[in-house]
mmCIF file of C-alpha atoms in Angstrom:
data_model
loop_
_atom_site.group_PDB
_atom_site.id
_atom_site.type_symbol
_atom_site.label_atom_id
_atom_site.label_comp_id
_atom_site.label_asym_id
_atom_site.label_seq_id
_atom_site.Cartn_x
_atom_site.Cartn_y
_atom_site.Cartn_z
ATOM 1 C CA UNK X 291 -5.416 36.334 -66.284
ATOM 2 C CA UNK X 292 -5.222 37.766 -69.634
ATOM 3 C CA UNK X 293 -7.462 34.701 -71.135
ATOM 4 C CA UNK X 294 -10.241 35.905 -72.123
ATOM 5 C CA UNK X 295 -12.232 32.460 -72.796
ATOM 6 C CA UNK X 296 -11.230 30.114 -69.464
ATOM 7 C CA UNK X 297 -11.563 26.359 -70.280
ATOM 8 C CA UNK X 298 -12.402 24.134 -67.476
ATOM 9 C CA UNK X 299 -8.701 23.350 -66.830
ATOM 10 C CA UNK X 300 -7.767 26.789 -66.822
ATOM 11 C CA UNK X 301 -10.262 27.262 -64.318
ATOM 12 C CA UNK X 302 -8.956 24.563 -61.944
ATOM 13 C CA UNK X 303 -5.993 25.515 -62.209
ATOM 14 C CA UNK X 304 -6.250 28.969 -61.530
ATOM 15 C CA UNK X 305 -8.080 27.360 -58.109
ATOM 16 C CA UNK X 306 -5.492 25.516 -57.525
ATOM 17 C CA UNK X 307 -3.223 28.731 -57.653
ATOM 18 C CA UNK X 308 -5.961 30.712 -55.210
ATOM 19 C CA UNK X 309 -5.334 28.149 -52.832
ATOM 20 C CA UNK X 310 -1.744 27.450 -52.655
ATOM 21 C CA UNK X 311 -1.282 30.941 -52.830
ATOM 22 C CA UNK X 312 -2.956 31.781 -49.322
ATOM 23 C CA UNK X 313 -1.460 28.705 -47.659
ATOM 24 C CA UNK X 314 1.153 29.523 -45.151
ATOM 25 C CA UNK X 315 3.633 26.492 -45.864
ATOM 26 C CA UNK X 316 6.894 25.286 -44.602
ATOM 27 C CA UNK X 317 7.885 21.415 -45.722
ATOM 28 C CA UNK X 318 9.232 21.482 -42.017
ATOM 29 C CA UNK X 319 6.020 22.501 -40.429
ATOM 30 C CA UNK X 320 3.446 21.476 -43.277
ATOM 31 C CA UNK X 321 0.906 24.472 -42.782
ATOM 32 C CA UNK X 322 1.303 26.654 -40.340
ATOM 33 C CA UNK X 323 0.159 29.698 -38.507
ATOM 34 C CA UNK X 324 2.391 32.844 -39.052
ATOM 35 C CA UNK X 325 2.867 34.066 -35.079
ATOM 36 C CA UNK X 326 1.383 37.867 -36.850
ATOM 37 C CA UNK X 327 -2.067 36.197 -36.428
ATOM 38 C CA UNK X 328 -1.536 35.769 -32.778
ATOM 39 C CA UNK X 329 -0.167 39.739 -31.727
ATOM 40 C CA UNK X 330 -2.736 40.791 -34.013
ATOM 41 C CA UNK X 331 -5.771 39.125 -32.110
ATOM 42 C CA UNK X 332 -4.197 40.010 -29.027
ATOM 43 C CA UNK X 333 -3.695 43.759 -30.251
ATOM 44 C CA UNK X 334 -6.852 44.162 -31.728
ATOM 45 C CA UNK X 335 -8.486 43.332 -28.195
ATOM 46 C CA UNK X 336 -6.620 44.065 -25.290
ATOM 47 C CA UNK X 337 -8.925 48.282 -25.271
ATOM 48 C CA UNK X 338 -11.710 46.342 -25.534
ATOM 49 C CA UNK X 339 -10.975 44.082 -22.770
ATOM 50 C CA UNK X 340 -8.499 45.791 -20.670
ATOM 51 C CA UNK X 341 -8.176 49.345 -21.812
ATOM 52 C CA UNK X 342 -4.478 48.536 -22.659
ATOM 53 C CA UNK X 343 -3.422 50.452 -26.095
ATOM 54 C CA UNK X 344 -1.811 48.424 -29.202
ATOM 55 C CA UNK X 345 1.426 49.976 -29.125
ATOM 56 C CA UNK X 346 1.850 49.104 -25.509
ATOM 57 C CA UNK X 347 0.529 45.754 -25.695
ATOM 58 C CA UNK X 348 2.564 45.126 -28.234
ATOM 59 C CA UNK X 349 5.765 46.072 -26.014
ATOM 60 C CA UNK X 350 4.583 43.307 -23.645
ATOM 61 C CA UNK X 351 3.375 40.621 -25.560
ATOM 62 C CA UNK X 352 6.363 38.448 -28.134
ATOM 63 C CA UNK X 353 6.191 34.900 -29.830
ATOM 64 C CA UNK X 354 8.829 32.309 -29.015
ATOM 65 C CA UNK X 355 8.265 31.322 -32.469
ATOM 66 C CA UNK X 356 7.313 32.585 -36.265
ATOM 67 C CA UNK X 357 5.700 29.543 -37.385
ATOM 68 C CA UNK X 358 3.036 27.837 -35.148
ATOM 69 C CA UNK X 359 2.356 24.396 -36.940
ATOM 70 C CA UNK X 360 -1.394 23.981 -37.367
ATOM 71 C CA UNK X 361 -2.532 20.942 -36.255
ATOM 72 C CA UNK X 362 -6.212 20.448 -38.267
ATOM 73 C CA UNK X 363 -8.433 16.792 -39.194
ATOM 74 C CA UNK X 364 -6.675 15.048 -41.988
ATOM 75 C CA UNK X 365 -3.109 16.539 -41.626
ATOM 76 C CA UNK X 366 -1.035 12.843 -41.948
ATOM 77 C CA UNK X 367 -2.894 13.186 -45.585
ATOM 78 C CA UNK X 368 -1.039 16.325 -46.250
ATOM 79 C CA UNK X 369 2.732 16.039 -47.290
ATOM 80 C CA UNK X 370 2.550 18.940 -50.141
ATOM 81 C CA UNK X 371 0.365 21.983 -51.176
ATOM 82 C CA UNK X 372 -0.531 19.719 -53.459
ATOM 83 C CA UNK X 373 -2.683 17.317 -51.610
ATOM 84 C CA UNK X 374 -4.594 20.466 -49.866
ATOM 85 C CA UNK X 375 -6.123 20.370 -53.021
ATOM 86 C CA UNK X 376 -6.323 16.870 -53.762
ATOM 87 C CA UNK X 377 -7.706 16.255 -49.823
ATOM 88 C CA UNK X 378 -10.403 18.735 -50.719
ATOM 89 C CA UNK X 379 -8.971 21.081 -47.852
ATOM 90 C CA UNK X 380 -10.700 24.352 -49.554
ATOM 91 C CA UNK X 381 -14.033 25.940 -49.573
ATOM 92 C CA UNK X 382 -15.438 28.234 -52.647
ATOM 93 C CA UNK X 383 -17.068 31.470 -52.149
ATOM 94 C CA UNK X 384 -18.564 34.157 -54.006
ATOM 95 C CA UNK X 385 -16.879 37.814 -53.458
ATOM 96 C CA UNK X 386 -17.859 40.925 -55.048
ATOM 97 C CA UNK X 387 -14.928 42.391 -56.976
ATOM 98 C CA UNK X 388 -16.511 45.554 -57.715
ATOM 99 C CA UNK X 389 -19.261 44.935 -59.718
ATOM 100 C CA UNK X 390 -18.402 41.778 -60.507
ATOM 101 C CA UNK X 391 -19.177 38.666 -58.675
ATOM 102 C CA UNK X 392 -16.109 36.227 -58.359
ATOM 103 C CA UNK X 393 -15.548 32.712 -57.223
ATOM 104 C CA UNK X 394 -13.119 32.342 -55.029
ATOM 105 C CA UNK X 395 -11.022 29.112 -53.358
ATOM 106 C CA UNK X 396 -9.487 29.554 -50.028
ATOM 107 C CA UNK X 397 -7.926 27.124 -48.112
ATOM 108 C CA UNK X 398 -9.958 25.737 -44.692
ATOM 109 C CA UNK X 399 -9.441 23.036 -41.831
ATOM 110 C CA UNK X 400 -11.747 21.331 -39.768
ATOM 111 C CA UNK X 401 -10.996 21.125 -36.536
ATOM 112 C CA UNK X 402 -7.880 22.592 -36.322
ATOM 113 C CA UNK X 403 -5.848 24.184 -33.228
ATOM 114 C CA UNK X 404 -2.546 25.072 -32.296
ATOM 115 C CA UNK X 405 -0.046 25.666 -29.494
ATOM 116 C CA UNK X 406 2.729 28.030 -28.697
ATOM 117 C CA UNK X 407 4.287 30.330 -26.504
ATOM 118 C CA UNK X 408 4.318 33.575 -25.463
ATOM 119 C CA UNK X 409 6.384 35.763 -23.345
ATOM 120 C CA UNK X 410 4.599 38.404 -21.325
ATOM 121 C CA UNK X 411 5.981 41.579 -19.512
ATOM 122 C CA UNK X 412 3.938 41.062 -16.853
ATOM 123 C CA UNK X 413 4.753 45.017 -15.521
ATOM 124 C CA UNK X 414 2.523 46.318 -18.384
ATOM 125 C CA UNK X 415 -0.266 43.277 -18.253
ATOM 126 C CA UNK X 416 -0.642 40.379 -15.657
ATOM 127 C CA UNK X 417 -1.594 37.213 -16.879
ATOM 128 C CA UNK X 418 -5.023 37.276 -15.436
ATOM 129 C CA UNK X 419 -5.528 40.393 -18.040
ATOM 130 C CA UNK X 420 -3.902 38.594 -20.599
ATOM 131 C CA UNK X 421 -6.293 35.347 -20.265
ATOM 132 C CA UNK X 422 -8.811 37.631 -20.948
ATOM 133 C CA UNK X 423 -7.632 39.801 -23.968
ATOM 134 C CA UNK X 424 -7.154 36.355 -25.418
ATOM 135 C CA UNK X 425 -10.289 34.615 -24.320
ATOM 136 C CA UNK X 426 -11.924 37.629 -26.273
ATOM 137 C CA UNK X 427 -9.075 37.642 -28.972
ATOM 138 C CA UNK X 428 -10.262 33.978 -30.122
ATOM 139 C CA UNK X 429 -13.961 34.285 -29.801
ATOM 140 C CA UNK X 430 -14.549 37.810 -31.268
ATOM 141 C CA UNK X 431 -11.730 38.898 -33.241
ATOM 142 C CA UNK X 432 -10.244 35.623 -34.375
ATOM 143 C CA UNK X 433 -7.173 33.888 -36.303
ATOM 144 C CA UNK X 434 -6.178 34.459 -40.300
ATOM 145 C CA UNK X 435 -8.438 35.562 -43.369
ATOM 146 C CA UNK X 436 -12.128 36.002 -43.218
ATOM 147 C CA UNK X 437 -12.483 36.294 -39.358
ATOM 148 C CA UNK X 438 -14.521 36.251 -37.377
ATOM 149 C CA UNK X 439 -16.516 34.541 -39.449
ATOM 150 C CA UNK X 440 -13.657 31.611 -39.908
ATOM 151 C CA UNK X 441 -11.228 31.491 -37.577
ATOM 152 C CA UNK X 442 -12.406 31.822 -34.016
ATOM 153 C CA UNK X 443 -10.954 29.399 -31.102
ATOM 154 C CA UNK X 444 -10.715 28.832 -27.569
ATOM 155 C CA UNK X 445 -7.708 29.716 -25.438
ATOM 156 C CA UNK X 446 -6.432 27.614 -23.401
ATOM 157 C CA UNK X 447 -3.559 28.875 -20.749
ATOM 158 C CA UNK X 448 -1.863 25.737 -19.617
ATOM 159 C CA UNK X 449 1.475 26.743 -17.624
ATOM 160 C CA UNK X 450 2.438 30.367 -16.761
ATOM 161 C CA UNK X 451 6.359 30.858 -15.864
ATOM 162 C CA UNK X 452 8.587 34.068 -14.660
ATOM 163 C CA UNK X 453 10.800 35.487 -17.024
ATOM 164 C CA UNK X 454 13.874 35.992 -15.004
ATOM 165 C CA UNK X 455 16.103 39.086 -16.239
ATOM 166 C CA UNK X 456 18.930 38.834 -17.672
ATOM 167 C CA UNK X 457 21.463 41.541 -17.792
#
């Protein structure tokens, strides 16, 4: 900002701004996960797991969906950006910015999880590979900002159906 003396309000609000500014929102969804997160995690790991490259695992691996609703501890609480904040749904950290130490807000959910999903080309990775890649995908590489540090998960593969073709 171009203030160059911050009062206490300006710095709450400012938060305030940090946070709703990283929240991925939808007052259909409430927060959600964008389905990016997901191809990424499974791009980022399916060399390291099954020697499959990202371009071609991303020719075999789509969303059904682009917003995956995040399902997290306190989320009947949450009806607007505005009660992230108020519900204390944030953390603070210190980043260096340069040489400059900053505070920064970002938003964070306990125990959070959500579901979707995915169709696979199964020619270019079965789904015992693809179990894998994500197993990996959620421990190591992780969901969202400030992973793997934040942000890692367990899969869990509950039903696994043929595509048929269409022509």
């Amino acid at each position: 900002t171009s203030l160059r003396k911050k009062t206490d309000e300006d710095i709450l609000r400012l938060r305030e701004l940090d946070i709703e500014s990283k929240v991925y929102w939808s007052d259909e969804l409430g927060v959600y996960v964008p389905f990016k997160w997901v191809i990424a995690s499974v791009a980022n790991s399916a060399y390291s797991v099954a020697k499959i490259g990202k371009g071609k695992i991303r020719s075999s691996v789509f969303p059904t969906e682009n917003h995956i609703k995040l399902n997290y501890a306190g989320e009947e609480q949450v009806a607007s950006l505005q009660h992230i904040i108020a519900n204390e749904h944030y953390t603070t950290m210190n980043l260096k910015q340069g040489t400059v130490s900053v505070t920064k807000a970002i938003p964070m959910f306990s125990g959070w999880s959500f579901s979707t999903q995915l169709e696979i080309d199964t020619d270019i990775v079965n789904l015992a590979e693809i179990q894998r890649i994500m197993d990996y995908g959620a421990r190591y590489v992780g969901y969202g900002d400030f992973r793997p540090t934040y942000g890692r998960a367990e899969v869990e593969i509950s039903e696994a159906t043929k595509l048929k073709q269409v022509a």
